[in-house]
mmCIF file of N, CA and C in Angstrom:
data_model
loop_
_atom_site.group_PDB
_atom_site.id
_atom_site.type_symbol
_atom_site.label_atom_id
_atom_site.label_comp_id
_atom_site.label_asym_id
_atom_site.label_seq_id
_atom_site.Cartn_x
_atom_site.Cartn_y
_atom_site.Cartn_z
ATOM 1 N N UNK A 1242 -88.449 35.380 148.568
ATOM 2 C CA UNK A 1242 -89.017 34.335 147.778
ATOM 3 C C UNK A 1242 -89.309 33.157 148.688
ATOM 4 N N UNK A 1243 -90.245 32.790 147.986
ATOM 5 C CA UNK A 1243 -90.449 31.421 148.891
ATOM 6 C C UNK A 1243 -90.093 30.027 148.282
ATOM 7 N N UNK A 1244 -90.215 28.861 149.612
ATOM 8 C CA UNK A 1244 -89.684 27.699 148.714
ATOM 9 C C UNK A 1244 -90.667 27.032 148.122
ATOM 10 N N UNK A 1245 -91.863 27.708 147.755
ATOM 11 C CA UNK A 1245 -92.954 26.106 147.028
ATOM 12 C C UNK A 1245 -92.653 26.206 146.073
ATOM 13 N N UNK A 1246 -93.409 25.213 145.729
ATOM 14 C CA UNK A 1246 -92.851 24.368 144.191
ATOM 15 C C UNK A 1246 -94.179 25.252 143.184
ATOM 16 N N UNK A 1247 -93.377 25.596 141.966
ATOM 17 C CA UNK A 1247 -93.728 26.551 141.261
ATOM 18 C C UNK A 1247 -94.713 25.235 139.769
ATOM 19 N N UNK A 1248 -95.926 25.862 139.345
ATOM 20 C CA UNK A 1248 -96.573 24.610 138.576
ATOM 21 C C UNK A 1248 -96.448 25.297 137.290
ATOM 22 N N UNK A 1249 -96.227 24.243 136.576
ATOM 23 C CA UNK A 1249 -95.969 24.320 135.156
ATOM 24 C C UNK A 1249 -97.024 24.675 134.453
ATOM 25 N N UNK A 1250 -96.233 25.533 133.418
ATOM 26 C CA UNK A 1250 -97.625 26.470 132.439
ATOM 27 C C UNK A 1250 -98.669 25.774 131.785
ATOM 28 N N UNK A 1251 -100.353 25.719 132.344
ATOM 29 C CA UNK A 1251 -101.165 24.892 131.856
ATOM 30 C C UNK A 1251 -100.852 24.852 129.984
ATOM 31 N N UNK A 1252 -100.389 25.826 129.210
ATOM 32 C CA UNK A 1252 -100.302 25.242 127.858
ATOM 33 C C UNK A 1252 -99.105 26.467 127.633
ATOM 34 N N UNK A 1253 -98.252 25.573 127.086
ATOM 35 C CA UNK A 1253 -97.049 26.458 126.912
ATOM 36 C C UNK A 1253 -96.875 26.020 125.233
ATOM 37 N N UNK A 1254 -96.559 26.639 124.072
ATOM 38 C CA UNK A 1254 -96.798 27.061 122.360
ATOM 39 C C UNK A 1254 -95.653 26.599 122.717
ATOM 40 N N UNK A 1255 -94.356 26.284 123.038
ATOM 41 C CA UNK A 1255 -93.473 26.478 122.715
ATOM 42 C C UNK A 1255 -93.005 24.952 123.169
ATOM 43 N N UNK A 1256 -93.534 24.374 124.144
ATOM 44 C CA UNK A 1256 -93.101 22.645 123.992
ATOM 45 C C UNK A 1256 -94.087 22.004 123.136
ATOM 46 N N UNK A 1257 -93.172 21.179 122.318
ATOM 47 C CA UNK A 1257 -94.045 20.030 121.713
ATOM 48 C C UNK A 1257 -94.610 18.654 121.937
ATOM 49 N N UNK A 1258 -95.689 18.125 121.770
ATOM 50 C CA UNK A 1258 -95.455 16.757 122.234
ATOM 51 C C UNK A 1258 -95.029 16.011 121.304
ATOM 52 N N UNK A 1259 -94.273 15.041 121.669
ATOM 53 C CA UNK A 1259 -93.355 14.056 120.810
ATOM 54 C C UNK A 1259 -94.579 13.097 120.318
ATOM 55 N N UNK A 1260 -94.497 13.219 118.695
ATOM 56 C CA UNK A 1260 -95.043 12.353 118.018
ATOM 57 C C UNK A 1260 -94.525 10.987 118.154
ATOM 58 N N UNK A 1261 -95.591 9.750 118.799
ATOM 59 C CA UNK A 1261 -95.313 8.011 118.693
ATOM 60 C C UNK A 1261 -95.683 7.554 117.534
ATOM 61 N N UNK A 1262 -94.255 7.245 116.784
ATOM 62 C CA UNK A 1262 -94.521 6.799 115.493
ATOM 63 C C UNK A 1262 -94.412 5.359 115.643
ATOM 64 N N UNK A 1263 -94.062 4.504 116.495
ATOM 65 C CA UNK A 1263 -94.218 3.222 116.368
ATOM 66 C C UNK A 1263 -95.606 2.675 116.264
ATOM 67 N N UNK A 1264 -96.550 3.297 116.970
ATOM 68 C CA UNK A 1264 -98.261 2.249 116.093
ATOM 69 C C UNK A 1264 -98.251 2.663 114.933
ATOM 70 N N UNK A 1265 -97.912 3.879 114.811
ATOM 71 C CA UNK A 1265 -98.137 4.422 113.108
ATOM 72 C C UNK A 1265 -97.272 3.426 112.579
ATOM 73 N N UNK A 1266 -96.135 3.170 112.262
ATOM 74 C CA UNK A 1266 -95.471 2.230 111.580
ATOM 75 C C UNK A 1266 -95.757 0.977 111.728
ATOM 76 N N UNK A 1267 -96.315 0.443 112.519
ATOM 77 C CA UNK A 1267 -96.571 -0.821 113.046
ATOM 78 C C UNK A 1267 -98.126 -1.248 111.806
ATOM 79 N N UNK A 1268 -98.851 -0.233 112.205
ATOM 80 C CA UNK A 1268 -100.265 0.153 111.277
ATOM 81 C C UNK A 1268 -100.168 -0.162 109.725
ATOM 82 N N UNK A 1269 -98.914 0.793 109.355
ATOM 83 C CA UNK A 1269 -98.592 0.691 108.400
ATOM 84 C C UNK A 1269 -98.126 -0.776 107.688
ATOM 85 N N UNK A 1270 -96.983 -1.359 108.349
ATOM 86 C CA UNK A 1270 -96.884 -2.463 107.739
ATOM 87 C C UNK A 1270 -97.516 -3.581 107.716
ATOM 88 N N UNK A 1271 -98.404 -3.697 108.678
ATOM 89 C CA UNK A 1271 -99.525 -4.802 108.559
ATOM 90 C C UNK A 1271 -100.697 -4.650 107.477
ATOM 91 N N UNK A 1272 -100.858 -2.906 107.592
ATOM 92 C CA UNK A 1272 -102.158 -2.885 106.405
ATOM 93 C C UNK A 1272 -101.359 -3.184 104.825
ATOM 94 N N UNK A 1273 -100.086 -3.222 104.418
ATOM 95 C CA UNK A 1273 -99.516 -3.330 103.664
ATOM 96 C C UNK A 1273 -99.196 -4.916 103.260
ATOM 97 N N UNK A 1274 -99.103 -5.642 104.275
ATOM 98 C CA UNK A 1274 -99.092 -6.668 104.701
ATOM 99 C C UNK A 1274 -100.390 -8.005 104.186
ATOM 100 N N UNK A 1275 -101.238 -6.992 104.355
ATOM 101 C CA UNK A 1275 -102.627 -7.550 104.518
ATOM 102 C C UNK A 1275 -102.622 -6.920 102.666
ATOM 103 N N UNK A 1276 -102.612 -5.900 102.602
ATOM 104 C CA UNK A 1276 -102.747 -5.941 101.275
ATOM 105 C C UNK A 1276 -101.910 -6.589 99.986
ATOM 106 N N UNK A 1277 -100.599 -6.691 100.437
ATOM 107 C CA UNK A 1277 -99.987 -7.404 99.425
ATOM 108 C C UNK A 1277 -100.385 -9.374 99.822
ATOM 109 N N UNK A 1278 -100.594 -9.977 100.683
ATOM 110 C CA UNK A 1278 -101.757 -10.852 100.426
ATOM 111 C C UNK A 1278 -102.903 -11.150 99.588
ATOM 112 N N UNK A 1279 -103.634 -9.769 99.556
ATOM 113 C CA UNK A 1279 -104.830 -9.743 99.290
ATOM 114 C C UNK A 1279 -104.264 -9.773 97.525
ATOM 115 N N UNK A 1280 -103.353 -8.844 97.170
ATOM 116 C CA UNK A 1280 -102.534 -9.281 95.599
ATOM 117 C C UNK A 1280 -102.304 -10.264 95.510
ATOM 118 N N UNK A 1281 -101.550 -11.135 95.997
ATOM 119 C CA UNK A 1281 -101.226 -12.305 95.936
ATOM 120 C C UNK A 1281 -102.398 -13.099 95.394
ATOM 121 N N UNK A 1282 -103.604 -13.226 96.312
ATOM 122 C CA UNK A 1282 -104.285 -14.174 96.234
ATOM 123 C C UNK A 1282 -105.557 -13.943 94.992
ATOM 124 N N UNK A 1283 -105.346 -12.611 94.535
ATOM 125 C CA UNK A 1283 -106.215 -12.273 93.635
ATOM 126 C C UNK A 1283 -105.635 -13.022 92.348
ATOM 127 N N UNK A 1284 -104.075 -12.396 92.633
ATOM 128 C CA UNK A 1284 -103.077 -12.517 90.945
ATOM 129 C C UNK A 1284 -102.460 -13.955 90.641
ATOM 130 N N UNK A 1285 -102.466 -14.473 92.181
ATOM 131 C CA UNK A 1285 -102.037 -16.032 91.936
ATOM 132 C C UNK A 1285 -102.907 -17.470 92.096
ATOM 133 N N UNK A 1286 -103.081 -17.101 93.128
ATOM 134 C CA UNK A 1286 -103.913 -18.282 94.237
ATOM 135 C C UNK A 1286 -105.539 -18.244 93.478
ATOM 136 N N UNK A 1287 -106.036 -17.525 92.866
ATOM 137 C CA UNK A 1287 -107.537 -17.268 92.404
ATOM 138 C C UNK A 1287 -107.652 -17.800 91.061
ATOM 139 N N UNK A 1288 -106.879 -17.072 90.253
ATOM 140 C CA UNK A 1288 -106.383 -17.740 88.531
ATOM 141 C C UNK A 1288 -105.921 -19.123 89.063
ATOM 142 N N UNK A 1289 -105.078 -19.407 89.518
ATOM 143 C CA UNK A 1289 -104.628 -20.922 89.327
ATOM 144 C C UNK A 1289 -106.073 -21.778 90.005
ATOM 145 N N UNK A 1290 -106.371 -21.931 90.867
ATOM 146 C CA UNK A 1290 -107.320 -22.560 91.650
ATOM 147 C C UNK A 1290 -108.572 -22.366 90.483
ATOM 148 N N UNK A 1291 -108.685 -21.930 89.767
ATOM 149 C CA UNK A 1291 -109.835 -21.114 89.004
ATOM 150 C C UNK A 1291 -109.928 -22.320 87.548
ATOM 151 N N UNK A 1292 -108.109 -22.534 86.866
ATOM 152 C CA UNK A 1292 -107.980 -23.264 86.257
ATOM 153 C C UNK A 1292 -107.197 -24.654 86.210
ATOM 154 N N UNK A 1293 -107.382 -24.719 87.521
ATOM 155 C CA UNK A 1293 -106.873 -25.935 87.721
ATOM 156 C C UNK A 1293 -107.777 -27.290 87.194
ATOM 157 N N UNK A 1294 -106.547 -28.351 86.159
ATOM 158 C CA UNK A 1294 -107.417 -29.084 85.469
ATOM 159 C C UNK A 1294 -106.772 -30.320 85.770
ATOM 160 N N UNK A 1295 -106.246 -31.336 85.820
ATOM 161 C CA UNK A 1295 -105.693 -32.683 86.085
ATOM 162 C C UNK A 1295 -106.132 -33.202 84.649
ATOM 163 N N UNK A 1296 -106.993 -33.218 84.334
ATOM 164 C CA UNK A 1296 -107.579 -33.914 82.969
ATOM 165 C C UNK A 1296 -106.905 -33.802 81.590
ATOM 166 N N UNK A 1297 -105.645 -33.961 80.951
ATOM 167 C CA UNK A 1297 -104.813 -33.271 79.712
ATOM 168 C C UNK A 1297 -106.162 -33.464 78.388
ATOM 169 N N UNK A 1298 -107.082 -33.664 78.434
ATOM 170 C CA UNK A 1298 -107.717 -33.929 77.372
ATOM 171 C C UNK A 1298 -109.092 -33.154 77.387
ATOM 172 N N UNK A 1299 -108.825 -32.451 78.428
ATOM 173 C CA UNK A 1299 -110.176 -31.246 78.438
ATOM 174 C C UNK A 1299 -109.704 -30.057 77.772
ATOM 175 N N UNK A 1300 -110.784 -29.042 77.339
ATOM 176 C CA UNK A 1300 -110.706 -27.854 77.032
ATOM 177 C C UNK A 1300 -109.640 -26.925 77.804
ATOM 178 N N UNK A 1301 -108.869 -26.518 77.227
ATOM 179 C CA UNK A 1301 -108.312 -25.302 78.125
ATOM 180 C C UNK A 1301 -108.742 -23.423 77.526
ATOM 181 N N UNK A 1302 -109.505 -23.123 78.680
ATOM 182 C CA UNK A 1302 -109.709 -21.932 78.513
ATOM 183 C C UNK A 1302 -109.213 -21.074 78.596
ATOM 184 N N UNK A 1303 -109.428 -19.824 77.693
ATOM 185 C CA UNK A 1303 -108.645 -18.733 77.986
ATOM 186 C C UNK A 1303 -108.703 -18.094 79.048
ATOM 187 N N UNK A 1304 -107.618 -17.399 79.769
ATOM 188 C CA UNK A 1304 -107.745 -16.875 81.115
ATOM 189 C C UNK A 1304 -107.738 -15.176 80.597
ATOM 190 N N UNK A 1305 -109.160 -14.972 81.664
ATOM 191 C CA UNK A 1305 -109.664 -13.474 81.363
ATOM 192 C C UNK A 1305 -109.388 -12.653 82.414
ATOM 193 N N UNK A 1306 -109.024 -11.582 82.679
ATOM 194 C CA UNK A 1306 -108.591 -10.657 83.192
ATOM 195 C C UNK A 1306 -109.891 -9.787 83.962
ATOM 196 N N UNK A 1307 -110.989 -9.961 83.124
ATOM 197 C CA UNK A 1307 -112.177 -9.399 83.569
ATOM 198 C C UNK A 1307 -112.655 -9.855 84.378
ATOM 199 N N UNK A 1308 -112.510 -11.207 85.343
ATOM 200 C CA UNK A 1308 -113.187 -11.872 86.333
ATOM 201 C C UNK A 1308 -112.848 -11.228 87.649
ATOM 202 N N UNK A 1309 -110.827 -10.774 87.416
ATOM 203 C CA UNK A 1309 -110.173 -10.677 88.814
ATOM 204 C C UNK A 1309 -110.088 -9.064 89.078
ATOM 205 N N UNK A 1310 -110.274 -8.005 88.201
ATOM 206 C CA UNK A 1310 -110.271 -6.769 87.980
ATOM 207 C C UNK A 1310 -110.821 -6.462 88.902
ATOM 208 N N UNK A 1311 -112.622 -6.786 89.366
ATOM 209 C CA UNK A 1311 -113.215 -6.477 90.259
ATOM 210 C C UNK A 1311 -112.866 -6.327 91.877
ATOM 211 N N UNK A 1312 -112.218 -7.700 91.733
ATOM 212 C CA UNK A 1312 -111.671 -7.397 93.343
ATOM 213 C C UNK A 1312 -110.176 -6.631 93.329
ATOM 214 N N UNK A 1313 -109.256 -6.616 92.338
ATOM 215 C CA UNK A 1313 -108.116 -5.320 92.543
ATOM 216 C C UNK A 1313 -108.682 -4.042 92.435
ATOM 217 N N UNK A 1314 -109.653 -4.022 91.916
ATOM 218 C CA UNK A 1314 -110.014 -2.312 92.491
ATOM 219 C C UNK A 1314 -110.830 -2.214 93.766
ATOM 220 N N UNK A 1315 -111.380 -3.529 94.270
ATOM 221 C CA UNK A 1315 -111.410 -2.795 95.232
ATOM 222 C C UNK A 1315 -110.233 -3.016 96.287
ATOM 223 N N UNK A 1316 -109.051 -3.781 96.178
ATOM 224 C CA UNK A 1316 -108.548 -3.276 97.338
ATOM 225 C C UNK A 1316 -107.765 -2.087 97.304
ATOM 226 N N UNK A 1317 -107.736 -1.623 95.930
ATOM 227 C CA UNK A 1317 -107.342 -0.233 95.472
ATOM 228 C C UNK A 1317 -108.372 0.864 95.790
ATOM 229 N N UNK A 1318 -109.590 0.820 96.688
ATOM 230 C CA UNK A 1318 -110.869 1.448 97.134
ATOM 231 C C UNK A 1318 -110.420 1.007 98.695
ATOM 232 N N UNK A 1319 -109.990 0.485 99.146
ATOM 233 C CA UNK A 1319 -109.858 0.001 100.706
ATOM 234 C C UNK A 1319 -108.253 0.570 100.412
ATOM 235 N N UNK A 1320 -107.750 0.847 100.140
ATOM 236 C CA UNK A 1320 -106.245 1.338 100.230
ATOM 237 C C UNK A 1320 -106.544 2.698 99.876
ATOM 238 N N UNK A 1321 -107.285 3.345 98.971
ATOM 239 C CA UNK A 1321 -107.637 4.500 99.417
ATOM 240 C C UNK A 1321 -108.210 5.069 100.611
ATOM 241 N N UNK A 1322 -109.201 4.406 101.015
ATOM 242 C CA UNK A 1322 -109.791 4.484 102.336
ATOM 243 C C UNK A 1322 -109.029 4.716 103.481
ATOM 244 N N UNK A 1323 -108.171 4.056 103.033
ATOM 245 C CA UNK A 1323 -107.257 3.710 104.706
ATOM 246 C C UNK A 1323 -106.384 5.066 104.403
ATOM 247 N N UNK A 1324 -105.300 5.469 103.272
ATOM 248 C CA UNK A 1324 -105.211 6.998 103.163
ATOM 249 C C UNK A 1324 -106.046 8.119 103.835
ATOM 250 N N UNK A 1325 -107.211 8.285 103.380
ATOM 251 C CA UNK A 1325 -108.229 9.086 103.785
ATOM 252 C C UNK A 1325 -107.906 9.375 105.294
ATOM 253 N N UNK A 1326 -108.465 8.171 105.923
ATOM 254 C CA UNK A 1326 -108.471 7.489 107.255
ATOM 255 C C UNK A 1326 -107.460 8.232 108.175
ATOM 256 N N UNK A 1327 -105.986 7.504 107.726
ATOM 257 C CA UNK A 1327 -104.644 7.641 108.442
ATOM 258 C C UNK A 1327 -104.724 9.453 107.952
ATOM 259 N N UNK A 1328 -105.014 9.842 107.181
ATOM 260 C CA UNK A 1328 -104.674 11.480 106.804
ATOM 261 C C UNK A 1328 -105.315 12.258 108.293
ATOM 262 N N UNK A 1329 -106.851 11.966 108.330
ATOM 263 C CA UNK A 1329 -107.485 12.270 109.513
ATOM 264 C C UNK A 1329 -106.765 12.080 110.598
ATOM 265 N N UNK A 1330 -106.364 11.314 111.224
ATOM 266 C CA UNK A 1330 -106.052 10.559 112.122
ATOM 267 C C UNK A 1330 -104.433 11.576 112.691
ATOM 268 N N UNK A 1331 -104.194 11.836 111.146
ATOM 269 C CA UNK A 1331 -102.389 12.628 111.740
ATOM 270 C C UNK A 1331 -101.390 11.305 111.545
ATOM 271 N N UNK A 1332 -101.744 10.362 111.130
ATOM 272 C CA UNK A 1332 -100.697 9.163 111.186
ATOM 273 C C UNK A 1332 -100.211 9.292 109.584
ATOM 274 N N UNK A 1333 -98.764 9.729 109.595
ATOM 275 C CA UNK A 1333 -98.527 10.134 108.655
ATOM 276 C C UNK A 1333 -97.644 9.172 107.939
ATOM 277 N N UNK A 1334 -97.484 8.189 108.544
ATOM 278 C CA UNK A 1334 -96.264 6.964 107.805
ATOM 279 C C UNK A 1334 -97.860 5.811 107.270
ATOM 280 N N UNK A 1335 -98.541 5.778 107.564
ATOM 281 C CA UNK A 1335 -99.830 4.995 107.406
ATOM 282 C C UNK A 1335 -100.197 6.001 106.149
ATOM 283 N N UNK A 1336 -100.415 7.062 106.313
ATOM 284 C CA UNK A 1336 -101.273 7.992 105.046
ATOM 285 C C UNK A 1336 -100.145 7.835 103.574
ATOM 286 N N UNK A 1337 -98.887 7.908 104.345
ATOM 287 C CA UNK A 1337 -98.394 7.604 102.833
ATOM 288 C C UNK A 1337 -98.234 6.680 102.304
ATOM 289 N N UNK A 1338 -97.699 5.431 103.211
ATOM 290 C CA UNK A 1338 -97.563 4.171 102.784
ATOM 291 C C UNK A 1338 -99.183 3.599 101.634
ATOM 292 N N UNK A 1339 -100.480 4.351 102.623
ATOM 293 C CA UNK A 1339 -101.090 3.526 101.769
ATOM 294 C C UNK A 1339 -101.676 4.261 100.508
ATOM 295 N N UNK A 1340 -101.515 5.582 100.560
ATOM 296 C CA UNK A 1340 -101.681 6.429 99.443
ATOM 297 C C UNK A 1340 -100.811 5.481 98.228
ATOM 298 N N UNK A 1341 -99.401 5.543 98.686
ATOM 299 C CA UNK A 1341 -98.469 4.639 97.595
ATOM 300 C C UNK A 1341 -99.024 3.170 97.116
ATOM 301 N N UNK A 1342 -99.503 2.437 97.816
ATOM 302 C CA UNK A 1342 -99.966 1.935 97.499
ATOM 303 C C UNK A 1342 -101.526 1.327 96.814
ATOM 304 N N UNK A 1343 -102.051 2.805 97.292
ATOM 305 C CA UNK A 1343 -103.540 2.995 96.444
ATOM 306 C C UNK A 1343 -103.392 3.434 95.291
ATOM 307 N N UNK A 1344 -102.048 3.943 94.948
ATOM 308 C CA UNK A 1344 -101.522 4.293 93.545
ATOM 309 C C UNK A 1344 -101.325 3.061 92.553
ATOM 310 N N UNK A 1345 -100.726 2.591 93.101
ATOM 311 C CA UNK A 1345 -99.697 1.120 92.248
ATOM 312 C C UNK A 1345 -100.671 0.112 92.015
ATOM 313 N N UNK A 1346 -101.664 0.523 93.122
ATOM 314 C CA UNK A 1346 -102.793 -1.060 92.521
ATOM 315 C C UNK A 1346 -103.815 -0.561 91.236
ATOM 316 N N UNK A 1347 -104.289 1.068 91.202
ATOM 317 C CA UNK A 1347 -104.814 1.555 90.001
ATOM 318 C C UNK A 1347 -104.107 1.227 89.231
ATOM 319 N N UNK A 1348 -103.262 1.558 89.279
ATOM 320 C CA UNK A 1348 -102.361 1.384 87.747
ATOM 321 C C UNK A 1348 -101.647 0.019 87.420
ATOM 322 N N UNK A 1349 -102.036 -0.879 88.527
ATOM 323 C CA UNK A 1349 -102.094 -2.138 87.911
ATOM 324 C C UNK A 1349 -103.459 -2.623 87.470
ATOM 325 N N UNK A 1350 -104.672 -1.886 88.228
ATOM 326 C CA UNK A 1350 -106.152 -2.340 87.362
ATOM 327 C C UNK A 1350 -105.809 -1.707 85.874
ATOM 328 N N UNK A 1351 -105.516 -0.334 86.178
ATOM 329 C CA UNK A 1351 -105.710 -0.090 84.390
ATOM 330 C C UNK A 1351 -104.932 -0.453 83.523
ATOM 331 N N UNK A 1352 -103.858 -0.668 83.739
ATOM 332 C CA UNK A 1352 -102.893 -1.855 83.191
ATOM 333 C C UNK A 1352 -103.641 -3.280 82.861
ATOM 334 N N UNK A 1353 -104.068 -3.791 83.397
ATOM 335 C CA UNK A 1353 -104.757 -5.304 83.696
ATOM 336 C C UNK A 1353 -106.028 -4.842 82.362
ATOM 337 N N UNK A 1354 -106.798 -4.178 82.358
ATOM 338 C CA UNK A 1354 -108.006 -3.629 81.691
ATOM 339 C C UNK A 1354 -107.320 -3.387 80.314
ATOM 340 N N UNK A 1355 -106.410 -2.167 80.268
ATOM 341 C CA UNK A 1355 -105.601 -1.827 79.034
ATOM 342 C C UNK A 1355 -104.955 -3.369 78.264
ATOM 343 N N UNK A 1356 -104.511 -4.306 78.756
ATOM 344 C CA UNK A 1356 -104.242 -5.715 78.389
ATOM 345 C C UNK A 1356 -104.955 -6.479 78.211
ATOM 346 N N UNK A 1357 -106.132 -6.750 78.436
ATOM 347 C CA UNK A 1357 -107.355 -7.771 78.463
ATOM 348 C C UNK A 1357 -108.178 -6.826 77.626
ATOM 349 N N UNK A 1358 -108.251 -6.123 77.211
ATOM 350 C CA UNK A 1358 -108.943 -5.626 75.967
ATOM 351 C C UNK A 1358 -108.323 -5.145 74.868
ATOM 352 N N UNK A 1359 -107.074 -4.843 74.662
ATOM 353 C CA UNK A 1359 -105.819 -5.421 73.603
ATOM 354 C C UNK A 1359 -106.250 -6.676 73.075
ATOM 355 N N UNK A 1360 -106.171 -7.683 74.500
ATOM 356 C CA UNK A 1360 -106.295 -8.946 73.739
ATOM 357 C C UNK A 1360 -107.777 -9.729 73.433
ATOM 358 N N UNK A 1361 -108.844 -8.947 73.953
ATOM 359 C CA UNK A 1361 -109.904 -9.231 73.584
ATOM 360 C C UNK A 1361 -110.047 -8.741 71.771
ATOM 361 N N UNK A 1362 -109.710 -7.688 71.783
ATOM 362 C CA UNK A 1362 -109.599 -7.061 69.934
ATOM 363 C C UNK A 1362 -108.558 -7.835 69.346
ATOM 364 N N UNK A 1363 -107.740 -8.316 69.896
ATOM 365 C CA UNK A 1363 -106.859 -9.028 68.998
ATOM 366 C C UNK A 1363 -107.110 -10.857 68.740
ATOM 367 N N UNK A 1364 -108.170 -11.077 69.998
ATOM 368 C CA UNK A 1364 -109.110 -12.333 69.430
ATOM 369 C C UNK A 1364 -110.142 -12.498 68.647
ATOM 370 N N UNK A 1365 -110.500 -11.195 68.224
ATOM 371 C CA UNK A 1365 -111.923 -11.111 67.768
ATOM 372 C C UNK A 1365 -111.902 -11.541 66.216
ATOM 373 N N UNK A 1366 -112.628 -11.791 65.709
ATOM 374 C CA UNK A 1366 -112.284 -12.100 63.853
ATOM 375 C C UNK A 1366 -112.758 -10.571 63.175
ATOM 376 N N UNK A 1367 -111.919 -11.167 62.712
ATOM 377 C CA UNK A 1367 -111.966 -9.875 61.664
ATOM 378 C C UNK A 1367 -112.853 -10.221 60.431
ATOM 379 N N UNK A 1368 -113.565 -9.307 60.242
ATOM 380 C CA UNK A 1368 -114.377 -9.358 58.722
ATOM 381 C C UNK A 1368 -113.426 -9.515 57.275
ATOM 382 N N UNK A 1369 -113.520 -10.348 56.793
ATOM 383 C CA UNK A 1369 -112.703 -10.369 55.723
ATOM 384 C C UNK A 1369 -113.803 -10.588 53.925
ATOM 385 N N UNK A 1370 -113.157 -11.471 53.163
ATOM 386 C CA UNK A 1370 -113.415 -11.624 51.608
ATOM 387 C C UNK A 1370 -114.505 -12.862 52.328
ATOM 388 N N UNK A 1371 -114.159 -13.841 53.425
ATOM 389 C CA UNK A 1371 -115.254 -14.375 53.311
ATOM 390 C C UNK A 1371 -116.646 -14.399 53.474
ATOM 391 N N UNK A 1372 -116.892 -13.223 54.757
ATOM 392 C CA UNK A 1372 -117.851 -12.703 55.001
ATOM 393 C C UNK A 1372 -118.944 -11.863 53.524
ATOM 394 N N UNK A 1373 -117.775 -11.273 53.152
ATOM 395 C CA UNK A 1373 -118.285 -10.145 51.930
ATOM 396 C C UNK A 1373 -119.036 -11.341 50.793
ATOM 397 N N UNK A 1374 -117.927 -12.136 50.524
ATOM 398 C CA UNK A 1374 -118.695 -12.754 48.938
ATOM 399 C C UNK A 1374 -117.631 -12.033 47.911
ATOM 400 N N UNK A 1375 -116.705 -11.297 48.290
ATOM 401 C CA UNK A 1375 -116.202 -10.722 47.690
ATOM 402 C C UNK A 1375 -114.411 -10.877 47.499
ATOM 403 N N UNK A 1376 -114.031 -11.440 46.283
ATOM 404 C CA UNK A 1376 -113.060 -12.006 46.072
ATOM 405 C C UNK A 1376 -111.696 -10.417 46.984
ATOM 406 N N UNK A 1377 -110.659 -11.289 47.157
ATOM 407 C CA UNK A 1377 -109.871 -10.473 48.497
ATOM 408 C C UNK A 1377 -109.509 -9.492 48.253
ATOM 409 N N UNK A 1378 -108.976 -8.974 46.763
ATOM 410 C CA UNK A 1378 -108.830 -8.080 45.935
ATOM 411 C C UNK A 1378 -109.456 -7.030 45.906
ATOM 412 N N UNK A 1379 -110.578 -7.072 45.826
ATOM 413 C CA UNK A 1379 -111.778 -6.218 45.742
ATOM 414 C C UNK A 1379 -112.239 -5.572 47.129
ATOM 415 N N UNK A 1380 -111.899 -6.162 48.257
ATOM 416 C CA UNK A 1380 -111.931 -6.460 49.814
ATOM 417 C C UNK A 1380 -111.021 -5.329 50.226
ATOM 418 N N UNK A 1381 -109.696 -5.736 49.524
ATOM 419 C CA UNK A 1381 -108.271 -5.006 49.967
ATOM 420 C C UNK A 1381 -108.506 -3.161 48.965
ATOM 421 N N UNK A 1382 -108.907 -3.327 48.137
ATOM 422 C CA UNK A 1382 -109.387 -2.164 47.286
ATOM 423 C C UNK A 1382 -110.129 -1.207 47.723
ATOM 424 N N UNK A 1383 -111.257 -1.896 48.033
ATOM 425 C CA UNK A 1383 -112.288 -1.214 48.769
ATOM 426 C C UNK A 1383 -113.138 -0.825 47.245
ATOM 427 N N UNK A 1384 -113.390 -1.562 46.175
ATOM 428 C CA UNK A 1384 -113.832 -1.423 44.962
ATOM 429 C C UNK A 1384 -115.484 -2.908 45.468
ATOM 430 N N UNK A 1385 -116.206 -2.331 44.698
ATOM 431 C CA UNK A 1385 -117.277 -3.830 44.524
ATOM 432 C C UNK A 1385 -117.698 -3.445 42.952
#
């Protein structure tokens, strides 16, 4: 035998390379980061700034749910995205983190939607005896 130095198997199945999960985690909590901001400023900072009044003798309006909906879905469309994204990619603490969280913001839009149209039907007037001409009795009967 001889003494040279023997070269390692151009691809050997049987070593692995060690997955670097620190950008992946790093990835992760900033896009999480950035998105629970982006909640923040939709659910707090936008409504308040929106109705902010100093004046006690002005109108106060009702606060609608339908103005801010638009932008929680989409960062519930950019938090899907970034799932998608990190899935490709193999970054697997990023794909779930934001999957989980492309979850929780739908179901706070349809939550938000399911509530603001509750309370849109529950502002609306109702047809009653005065509309009809028809004493309440007759209304409640369903007799004319």
């Amino acid at each position: 035998m001889s003494n040279l130095p023997v070269a390692p198997p151009a691809f050997d199945a049987r070593v692995k390379a060690r997955v670097q999960r620190g950008p992946d985690v790093g990835a992760s909590c900033a896009l999480v980061f950035l998105e629970l901001l982006a909640l923040a400023v939709i659910v707090v900072v936008w409504p308040f700034l929106d109705h902010f009044d100093l004046d006690p003798a002005s109108d106060t309006e009702t606060v609608s749910l339908w103005r801010y909906l638009p932008a929680l879905g989409g960062v519930a469309v950019v938090a899907f995205v970034a799932t998608v994204l990190a899935g490709r990619a193999r970054a697997t603490v990023t794909a779930v983190s934001q999957g989980a969280m492309a979850v929780l913001v739908t179901l706070a839009f349809f939550a938000g939607a399911a509530l603001q149209s509750h309370q849109d039907a529950r502002d609306r007037p109702v047809v009653g005896a005065a509309s009809t001409g028809l004493p309440l009795t007759q209304v409640r009967a369903g007799t004319r």
